mmCIF file with all atom_site columns, N, CA and C in Angstrom:
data_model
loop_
_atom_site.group_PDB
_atom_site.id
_atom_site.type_symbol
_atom_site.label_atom_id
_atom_site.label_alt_id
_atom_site.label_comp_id
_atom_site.label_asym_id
_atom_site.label_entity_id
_atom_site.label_seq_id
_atom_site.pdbx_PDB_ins_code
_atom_site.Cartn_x
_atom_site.Cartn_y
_atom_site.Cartn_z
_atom_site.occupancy
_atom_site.B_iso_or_equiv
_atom_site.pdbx_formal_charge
_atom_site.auth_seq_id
_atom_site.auth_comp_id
_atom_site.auth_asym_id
_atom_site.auth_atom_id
_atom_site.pdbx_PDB_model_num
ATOM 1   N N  . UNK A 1 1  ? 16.347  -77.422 0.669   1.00 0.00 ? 1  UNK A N  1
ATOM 2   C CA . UNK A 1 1  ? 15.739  -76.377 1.463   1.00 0.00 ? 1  UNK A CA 1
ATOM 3   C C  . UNK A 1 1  ? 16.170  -74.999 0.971   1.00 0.00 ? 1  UNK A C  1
ATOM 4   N N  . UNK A 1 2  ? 17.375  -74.897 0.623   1.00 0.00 ? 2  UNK A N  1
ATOM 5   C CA . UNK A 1 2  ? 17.756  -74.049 0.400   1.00 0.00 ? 2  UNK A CA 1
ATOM 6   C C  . UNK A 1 2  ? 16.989  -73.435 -1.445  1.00 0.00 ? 2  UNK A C  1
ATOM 7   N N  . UNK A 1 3  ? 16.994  -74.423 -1.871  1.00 0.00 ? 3  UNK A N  1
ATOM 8   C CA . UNK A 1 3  ? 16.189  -73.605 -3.633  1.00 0.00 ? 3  UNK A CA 1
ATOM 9   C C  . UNK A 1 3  ? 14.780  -72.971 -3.087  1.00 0.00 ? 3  UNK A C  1
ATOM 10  N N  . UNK A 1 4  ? 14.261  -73.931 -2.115  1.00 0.00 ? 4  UNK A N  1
ATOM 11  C CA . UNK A 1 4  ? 12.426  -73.604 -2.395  1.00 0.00 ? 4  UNK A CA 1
ATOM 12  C C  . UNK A 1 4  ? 12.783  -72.058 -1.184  1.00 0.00 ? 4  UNK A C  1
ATOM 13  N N  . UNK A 1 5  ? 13.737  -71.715 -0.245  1.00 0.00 ? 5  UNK A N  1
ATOM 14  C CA . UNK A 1 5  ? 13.674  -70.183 -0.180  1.00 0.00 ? 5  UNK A CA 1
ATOM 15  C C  . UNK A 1 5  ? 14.559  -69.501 -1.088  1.00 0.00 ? 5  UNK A C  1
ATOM 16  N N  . UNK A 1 6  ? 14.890  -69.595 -2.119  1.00 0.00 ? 6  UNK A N  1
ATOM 17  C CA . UNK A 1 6  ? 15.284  -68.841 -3.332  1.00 0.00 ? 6  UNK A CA 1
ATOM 18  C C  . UNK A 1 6  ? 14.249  -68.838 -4.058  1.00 0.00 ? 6  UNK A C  1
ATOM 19  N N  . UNK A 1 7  ? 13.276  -70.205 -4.105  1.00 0.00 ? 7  UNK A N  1
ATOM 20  C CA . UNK A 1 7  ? 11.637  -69.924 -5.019  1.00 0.00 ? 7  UNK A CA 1
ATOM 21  C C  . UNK A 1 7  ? 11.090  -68.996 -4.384  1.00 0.00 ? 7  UNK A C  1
ATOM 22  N N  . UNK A 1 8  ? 10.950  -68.814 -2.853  1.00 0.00 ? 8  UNK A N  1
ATOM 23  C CA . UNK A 1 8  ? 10.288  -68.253 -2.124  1.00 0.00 ? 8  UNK A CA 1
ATOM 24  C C  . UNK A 1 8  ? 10.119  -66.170 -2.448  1.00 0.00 ? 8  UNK A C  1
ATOM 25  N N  . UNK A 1 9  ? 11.670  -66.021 -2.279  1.00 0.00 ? 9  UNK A N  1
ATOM 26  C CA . UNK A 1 9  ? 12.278  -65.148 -2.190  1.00 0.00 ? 9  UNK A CA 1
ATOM 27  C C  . UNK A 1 9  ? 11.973  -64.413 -3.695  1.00 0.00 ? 9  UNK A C  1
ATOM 28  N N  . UNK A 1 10 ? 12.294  -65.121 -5.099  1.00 0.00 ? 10 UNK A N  1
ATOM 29  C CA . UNK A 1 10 ? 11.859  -64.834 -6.366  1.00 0.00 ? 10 UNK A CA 1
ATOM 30  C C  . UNK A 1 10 ? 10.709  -64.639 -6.499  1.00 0.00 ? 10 UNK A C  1
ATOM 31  N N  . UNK A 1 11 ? 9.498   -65.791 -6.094  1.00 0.00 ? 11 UNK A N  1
ATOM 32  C CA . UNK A 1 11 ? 8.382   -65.444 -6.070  1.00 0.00 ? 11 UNK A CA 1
ATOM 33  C C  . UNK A 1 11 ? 7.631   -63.729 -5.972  1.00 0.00 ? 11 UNK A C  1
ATOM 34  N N  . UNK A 1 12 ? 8.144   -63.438 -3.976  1.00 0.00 ? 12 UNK A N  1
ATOM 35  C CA . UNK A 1 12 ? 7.785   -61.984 -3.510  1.00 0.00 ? 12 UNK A CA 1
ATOM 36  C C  . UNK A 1 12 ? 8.008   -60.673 -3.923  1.00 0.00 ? 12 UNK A C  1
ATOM 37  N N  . UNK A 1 13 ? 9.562   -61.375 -4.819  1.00 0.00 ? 13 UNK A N  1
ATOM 38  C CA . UNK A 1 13 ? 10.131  -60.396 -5.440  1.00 0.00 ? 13 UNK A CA 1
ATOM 39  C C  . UNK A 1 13 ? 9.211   -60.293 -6.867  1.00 0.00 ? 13 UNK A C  1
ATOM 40  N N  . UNK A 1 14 ? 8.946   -60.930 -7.556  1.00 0.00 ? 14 UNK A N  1
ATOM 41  C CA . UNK A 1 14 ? 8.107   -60.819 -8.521  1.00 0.00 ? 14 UNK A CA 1
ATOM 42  C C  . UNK A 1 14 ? 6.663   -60.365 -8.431  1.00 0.00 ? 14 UNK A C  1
ATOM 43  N N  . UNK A 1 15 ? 6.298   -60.304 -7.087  1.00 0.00 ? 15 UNK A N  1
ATOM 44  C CA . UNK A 1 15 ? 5.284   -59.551 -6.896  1.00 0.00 ? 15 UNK A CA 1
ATOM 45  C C  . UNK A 1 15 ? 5.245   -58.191 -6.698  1.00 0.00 ? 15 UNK A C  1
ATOM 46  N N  . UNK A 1 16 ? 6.781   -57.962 -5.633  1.00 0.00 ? 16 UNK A N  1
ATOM 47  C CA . UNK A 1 16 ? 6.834   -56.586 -5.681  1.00 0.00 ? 16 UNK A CA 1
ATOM 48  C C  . UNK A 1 16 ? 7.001   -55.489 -6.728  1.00 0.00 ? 16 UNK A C  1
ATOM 49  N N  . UNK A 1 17 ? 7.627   -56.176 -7.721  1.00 0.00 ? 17 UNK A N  1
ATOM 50  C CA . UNK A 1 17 ? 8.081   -55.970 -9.026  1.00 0.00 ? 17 UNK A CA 1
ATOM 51  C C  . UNK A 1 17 ? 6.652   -55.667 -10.148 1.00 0.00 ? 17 UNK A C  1
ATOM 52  N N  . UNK A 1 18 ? 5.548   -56.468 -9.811  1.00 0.00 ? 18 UNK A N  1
ATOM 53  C CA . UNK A 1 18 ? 4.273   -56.263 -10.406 1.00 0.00 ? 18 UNK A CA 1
ATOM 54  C C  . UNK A 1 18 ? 3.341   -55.378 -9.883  1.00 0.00 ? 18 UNK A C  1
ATOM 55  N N  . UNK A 1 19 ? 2.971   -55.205 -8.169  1.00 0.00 ? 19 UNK A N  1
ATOM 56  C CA . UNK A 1 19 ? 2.843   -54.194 -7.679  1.00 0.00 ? 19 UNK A CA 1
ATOM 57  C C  . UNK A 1 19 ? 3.231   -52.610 -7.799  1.00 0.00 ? 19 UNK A C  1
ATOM 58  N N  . UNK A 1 20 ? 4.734   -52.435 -8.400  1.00 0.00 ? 20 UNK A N  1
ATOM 59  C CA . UNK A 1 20 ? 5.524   -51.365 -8.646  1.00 0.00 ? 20 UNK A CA 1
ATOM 60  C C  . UNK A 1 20 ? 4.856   -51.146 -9.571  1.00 0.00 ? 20 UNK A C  1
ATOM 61  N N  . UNK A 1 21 ? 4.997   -52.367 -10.954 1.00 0.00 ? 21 UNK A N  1
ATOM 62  C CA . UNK A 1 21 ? 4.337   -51.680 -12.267 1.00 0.00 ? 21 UNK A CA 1
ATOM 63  C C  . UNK A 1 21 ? 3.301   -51.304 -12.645 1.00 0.00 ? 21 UNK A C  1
ATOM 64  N N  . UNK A 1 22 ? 1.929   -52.233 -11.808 1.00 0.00 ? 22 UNK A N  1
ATOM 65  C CA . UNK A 1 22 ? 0.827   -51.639 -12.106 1.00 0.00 ? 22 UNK A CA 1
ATOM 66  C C  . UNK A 1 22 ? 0.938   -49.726 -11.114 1.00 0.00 ? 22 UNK A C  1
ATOM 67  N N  . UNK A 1 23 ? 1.196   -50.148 -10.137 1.00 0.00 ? 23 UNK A N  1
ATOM 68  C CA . UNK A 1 23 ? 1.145   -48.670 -9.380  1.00 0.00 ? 23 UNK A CA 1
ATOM 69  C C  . UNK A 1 23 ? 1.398   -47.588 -10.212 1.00 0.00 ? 23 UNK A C  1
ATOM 70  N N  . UNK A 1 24 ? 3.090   -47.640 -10.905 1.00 0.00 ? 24 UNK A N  1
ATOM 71  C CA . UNK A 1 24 ? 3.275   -46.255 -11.898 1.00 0.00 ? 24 UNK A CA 1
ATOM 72  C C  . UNK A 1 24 ? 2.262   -46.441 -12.996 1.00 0.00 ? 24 UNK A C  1
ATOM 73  N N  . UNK A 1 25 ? 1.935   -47.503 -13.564 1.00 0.00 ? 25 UNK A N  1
ATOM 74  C CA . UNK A 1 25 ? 1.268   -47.549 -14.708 1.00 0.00 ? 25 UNK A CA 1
ATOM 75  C C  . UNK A 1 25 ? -0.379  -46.560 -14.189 1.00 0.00 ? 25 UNK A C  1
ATOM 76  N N  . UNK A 1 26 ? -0.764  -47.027 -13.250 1.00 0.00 ? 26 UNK A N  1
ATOM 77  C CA . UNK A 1 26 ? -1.854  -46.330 -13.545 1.00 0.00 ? 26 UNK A CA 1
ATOM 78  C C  . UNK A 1 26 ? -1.533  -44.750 -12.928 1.00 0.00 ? 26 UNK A C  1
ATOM 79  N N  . UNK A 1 27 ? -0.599  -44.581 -12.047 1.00 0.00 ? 27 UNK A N  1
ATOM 80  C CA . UNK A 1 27 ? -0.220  -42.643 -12.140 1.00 0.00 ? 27 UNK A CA 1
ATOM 81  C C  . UNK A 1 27 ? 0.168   -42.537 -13.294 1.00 0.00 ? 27 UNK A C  1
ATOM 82  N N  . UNK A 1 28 ? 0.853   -43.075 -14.420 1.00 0.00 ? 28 UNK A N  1
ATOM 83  C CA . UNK A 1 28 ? 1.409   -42.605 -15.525 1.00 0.00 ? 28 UNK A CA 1
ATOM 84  C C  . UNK A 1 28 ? -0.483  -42.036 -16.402 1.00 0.00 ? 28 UNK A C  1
ATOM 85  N N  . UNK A 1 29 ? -0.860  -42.871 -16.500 1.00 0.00 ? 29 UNK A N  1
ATOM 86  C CA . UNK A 1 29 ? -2.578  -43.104 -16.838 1.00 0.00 ? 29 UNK A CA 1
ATOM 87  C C  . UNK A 1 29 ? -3.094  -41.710 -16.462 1.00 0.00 ? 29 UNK A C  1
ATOM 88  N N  . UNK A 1 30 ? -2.950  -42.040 -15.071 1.00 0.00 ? 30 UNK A N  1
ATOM 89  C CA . UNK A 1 30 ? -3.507  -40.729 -14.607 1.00 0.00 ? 30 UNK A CA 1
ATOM 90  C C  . UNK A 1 30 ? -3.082  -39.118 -14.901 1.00 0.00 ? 30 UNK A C  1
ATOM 91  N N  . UNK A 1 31 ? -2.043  -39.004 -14.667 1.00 0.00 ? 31 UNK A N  1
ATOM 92  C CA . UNK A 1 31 ? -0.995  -38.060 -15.184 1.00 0.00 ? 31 UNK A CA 1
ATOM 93  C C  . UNK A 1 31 ? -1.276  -37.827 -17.121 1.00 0.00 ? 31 UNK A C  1
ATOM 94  N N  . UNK A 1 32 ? -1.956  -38.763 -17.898 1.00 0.00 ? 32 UNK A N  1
ATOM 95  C CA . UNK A 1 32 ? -1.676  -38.230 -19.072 1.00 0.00 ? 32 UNK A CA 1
ATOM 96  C C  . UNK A 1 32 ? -3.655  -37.898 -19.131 1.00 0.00 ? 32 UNK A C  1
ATOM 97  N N  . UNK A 1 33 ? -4.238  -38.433 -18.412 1.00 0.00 ? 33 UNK A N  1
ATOM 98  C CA . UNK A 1 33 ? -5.362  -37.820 -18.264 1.00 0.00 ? 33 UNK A CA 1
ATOM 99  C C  . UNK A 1 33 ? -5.885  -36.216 -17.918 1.00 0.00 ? 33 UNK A C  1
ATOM 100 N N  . UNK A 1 34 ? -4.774  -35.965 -16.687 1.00 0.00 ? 34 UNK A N  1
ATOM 101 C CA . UNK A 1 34 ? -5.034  -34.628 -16.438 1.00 0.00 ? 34 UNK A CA 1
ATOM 102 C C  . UNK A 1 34 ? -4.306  -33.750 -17.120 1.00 0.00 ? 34 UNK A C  1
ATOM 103 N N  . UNK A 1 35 ? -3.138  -34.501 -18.128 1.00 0.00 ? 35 UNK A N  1
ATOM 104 C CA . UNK A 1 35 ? -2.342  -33.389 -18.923 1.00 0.00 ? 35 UNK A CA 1
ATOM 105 C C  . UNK A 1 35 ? -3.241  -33.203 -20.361 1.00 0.00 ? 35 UNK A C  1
ATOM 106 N N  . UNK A 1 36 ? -4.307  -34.049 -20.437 1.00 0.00 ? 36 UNK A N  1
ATOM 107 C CA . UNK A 1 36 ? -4.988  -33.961 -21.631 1.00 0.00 ? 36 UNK A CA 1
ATOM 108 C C  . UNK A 1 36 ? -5.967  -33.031 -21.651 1.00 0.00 ? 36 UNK A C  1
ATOM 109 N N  . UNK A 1 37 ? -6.997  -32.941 -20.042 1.00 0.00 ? 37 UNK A N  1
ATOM 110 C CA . UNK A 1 37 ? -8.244  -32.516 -19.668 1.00 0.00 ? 37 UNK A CA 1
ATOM 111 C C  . UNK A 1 37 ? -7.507  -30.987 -19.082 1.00 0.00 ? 37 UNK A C  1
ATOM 112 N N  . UNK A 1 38 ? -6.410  -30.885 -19.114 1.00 0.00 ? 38 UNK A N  1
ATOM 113 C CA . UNK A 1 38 ? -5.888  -29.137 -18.835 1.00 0.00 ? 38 UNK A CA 1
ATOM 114 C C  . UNK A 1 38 ? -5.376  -28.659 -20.117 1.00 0.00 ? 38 UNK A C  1
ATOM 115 N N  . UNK A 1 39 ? -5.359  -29.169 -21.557 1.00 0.00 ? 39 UNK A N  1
ATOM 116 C CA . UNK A 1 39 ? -4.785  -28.602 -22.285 1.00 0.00 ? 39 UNK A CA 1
ATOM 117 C C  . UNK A 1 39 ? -5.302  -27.271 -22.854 1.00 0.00 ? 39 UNK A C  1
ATOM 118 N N  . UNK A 1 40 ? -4.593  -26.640 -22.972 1.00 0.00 ? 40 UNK A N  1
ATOM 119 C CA . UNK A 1 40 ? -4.559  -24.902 -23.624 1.00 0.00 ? 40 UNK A CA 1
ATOM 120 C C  . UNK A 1 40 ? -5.539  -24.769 -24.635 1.00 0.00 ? 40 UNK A C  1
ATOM 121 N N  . UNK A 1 41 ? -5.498  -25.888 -25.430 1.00 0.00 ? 41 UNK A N  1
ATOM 122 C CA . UNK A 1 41 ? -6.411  -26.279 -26.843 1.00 0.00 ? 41 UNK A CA 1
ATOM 123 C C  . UNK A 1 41 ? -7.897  -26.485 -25.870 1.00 0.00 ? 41 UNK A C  1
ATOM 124 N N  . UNK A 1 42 ? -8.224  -26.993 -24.875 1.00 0.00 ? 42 UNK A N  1
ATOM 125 C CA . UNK A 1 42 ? -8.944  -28.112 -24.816 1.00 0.00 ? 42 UNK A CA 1
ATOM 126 C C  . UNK A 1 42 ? -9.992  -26.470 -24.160 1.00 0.00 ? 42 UNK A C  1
ATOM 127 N N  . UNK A 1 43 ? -9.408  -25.915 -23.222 1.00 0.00 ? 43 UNK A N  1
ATOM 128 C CA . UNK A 1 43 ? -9.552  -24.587 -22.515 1.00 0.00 ? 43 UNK A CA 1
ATOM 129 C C  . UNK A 1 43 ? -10.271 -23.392 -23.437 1.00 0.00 ? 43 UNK A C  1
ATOM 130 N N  . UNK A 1 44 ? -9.432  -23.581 -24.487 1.00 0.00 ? 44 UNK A N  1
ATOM 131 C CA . UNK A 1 44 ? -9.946  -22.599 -25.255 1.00 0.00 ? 44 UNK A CA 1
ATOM 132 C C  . UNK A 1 44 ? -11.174 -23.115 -26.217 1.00 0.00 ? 44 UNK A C  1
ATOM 133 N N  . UNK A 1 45 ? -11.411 -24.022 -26.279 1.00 0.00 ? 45 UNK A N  1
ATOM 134 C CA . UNK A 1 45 ? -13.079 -24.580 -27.252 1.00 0.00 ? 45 UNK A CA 1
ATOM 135 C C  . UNK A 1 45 ? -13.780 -24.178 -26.047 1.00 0.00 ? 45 UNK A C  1
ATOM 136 N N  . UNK A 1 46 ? -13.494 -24.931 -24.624 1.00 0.00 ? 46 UNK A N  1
ATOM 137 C CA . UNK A 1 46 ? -14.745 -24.743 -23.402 1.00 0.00 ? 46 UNK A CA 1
ATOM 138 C C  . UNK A 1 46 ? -14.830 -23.125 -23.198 1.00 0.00 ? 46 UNK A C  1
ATOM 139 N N  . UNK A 1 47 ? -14.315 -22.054 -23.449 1.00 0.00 ? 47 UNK A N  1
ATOM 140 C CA . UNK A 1 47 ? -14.174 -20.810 -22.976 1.00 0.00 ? 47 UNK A CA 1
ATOM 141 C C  . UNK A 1 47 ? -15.199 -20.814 -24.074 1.00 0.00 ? 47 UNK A C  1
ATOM 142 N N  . UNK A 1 48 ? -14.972 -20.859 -25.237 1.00 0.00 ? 48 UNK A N  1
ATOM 143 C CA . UNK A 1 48 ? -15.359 -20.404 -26.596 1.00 0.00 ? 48 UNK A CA 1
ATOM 144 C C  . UNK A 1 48 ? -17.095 -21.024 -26.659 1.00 0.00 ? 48 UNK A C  1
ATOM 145 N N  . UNK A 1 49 ? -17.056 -22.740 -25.826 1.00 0.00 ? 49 UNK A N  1
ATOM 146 C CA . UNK A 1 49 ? -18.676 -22.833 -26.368 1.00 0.00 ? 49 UNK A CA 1
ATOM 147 C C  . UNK A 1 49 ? -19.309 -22.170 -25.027 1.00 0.00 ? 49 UNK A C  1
ATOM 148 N N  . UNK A 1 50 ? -18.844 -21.909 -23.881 1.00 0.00 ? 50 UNK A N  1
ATOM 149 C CA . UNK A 1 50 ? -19.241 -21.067 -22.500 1.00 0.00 ? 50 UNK A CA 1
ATOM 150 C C  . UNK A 1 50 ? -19.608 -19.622 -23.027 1.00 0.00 ? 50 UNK A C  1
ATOM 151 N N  . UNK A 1 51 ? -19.184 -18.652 -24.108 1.00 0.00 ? 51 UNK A N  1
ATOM 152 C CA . UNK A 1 51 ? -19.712 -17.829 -24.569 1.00 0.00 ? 51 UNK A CA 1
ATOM 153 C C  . UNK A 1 51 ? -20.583 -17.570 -25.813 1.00 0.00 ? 51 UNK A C  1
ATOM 154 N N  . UNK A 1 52 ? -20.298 -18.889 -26.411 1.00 0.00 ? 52 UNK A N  1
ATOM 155 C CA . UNK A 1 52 ? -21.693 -19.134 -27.459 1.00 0.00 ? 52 UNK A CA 1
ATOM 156 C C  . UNK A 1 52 ? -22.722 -19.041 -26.338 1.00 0.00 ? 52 UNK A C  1
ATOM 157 N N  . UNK A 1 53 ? -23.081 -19.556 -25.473 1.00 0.00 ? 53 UNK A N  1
ATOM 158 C CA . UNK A 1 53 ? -23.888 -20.402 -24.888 1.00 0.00 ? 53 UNK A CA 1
ATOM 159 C C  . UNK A 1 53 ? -24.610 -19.500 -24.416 1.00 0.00 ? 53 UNK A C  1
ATOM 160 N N  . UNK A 1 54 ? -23.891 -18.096 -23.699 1.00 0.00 ? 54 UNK A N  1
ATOM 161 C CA . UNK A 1 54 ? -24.241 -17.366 -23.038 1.00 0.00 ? 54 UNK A CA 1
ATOM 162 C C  . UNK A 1 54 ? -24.751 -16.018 -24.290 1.00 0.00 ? 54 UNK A C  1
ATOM 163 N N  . UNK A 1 55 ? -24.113 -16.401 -25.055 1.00 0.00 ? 55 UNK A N  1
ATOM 164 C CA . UNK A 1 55 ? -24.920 -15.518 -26.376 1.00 0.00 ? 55 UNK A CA 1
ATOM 165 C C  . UNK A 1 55 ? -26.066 -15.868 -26.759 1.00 0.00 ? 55 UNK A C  1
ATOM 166 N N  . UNK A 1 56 ? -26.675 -17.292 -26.756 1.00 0.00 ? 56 UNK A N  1
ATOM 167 C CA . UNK A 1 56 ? -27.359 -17.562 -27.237 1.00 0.00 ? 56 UNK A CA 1
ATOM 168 C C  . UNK A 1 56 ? -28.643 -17.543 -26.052 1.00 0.00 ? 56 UNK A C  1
ATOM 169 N N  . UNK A 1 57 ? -28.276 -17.775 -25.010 1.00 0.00 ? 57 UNK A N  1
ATOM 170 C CA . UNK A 1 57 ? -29.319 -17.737 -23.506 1.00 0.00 ? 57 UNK A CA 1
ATOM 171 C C  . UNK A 1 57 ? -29.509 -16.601 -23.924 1.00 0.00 ? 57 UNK A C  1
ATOM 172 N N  . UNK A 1 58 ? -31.458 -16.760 -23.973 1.00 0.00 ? 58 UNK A N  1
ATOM 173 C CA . UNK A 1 58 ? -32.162 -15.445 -23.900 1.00 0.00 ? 58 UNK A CA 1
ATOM 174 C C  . UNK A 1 58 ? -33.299 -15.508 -22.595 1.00 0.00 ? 58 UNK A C  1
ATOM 175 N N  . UNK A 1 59 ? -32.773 -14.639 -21.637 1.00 0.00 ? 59 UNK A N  1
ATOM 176 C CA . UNK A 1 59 ? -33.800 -14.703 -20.579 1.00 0.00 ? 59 UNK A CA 1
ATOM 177 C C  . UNK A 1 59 ? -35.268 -14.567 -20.063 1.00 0.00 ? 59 UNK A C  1
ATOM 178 N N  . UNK A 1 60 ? -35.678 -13.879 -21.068 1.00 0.00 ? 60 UNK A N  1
ATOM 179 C CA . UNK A 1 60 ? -37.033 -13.766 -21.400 1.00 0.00 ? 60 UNK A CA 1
ATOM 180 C C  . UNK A 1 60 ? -37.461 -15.024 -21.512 1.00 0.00 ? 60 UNK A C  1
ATOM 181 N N  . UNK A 1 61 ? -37.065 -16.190 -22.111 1.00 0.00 ? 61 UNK A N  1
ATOM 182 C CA . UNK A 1 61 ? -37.894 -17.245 -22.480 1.00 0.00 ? 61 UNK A CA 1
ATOM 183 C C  . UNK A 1 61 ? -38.128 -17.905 -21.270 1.00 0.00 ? 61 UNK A C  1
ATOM 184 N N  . UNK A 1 62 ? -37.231 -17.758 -20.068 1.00 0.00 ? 62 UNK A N  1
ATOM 185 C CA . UNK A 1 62 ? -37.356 -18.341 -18.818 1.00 0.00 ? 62 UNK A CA 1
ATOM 186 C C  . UNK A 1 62 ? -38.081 -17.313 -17.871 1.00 0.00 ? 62 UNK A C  1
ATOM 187 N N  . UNK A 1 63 ? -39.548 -17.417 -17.877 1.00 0.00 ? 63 UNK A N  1
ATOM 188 C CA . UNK A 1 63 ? -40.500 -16.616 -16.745 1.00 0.00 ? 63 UNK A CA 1
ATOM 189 C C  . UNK A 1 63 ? -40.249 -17.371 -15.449 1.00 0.00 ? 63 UNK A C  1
#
């Protein structure tokens, strides 16, 4: 009686233990997503094609 609540006990624990890891794993995921989609580099192409863009919009063509 006593092993199968030490199986028991290992078991839950091995779940909690897998629960933990997927959890950080996907904030870690997440976290390198938004450190990618805020980068300084990434900011400065979107600034840069946001004023092509607006150089190139000619309003006349839209009556």
């Amino acid at each position: 009686m006593f092993a199968l609540h030490e199986l028991r006990r290992s078991f839950s624990m091995n779940w909690l233990y897998l629960t933990i890891g997927i959890v950080l794993g996907v904030a870690g995921i997440g976290m390198l997503l938004f450190a990618m989609t805020s980068s300084p580099i990434l900011k400065k192409n979107r600034l840069e094609r946001r004023r092509q863009a607006a150089e190139n919009h000619r309003p006349e063509e839209y009556h």
